Coordinates of C-alpha atoms in Angstrom, one line a residue:
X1327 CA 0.0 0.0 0.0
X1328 CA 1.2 3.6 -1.1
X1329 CA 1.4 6.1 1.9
X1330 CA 2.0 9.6 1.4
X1331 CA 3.4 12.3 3.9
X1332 CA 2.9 15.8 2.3
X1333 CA 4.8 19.0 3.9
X1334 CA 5.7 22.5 3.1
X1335 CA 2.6 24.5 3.4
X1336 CA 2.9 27.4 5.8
X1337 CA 2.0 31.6 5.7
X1338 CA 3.2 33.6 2.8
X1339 CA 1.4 37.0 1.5
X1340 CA -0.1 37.9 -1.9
X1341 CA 2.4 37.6 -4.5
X1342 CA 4.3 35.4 -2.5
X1343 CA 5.9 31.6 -3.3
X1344 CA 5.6 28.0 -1.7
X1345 CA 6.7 24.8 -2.7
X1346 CA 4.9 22.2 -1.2
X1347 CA 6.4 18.4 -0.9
X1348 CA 5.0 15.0 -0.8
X1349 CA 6.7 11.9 0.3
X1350 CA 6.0 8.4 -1.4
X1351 CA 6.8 5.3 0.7
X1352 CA 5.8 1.6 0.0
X1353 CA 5.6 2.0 -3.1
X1354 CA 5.8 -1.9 -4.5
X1355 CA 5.6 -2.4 -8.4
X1356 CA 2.8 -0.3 -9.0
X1357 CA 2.4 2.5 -11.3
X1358 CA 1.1 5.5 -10.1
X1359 CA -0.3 9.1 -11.1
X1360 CA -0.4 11.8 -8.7
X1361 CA -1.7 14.7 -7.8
X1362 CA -2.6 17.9 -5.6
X1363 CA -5.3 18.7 -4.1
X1364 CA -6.8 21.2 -2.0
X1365 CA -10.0 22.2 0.0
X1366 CA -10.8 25.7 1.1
X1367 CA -13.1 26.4 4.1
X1368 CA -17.1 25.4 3.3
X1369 CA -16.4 24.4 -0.6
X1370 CA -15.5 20.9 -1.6
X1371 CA -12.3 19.2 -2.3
X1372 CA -10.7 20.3 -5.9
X1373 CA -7.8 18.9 -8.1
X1374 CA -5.3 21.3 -8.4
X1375 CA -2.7 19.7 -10.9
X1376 CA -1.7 16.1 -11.7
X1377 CA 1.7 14.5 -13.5
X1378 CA 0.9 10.9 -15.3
X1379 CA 3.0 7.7 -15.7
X1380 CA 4.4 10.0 -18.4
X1381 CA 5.2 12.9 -16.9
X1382 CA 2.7 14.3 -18.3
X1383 CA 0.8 17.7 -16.9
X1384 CA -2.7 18.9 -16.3
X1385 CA -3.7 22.3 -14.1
X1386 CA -6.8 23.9 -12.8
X1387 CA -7.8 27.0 -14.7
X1388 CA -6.9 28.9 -11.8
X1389 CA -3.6 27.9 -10.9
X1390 CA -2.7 27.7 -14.7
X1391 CA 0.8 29.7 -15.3
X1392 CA 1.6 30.0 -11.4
X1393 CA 2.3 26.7 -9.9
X1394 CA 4.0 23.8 -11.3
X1395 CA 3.8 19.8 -10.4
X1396 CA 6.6 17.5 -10.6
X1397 CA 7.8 14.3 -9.5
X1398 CA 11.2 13.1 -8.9
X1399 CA 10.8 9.0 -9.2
X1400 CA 14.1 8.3 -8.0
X1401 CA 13.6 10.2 -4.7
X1402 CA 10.1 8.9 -4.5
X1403 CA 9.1 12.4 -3.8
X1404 CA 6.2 14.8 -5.2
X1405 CA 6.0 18.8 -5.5
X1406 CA 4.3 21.7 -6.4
X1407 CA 5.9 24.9 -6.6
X1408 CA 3.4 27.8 -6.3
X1409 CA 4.3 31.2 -6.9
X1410 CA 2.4 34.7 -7.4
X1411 CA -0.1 33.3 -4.6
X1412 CA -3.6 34.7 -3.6
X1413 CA -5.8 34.7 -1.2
X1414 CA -8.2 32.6 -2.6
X1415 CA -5.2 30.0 -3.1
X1416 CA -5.7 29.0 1.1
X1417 CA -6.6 26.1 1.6
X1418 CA -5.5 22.7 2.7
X1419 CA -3.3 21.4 0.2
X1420 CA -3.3 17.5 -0.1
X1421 CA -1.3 14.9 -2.5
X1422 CA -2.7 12.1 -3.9
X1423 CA -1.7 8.7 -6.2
X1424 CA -4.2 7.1 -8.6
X1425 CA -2.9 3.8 -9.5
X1426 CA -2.4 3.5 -13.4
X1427 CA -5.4 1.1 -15.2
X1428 CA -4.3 1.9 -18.7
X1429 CA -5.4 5.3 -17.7
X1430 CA -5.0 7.6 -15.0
X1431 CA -8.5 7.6 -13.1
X1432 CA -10.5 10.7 -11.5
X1433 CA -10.3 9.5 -8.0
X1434 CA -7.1 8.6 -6.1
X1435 CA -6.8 6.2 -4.3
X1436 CA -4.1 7.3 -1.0
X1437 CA -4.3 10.6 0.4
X1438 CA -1.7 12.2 2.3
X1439 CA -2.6 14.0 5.6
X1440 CA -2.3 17.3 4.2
X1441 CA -0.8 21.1 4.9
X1442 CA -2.4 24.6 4.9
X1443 CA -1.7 27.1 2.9
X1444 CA -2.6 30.8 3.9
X1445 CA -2.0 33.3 1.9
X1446 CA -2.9 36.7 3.2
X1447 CA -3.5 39.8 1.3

């Protein structure tokens, strides 16, 4: 079973940068996706960005042109380096792995505990 342990949120202001971290650990033979996450007081959970089996990228509309996901497979590590942040980027920032099926699904399947992100204007 994949576990991840995600890091590096904290308080920045408007304009500022973050890079947020996820570690991968028991990882076995498996193929993975991954992704970031985040959910913002009263509104539900939204993708943010996700890397596939190819390295390839997708991005919200919202975070287009400001953050960044990659993955470093020999490290077994995940990030996301956000820069020009807003306000309405807090939130709880959360990594995730969708096992591969041909095709990289909707829904992952491990979450990571999470790390907040503030941004303050």
């Amino acid at each position: 079973q994949v576990q991840l342990t995600d890091s590096g949120g904290g308080s920045v202001q408007t304009g500022g940068s973050l890079r947020l971290s996820c570690g991968v650990s028991g990882y076995i033979g498996r193929r993975y996706c991954m992704g970031w996450f985040r959910q913002a007081p009263g509104k539900e959970r939204e993708e943010v960005a996700r890397i596939d089996i190819n390295d390839k990228t997708t991005y919200a509309d919202s975070v287009k042109g400001r953050f960044t996901i990659s993955r470093a497979n020999a490290e077994n590590a995940l990030y996301l380096q956000m820069n020009d942040l807003k306000p309405e980027d807090t939130a709880v920032y959360y990594c995730a792995a969708l096992e591969y099926l041909g095709y990289c699904p909707r829904t992952p399947d491990v979450w990571g505990q999470g790390t907040q992100v503030t941004v303050s204007s």
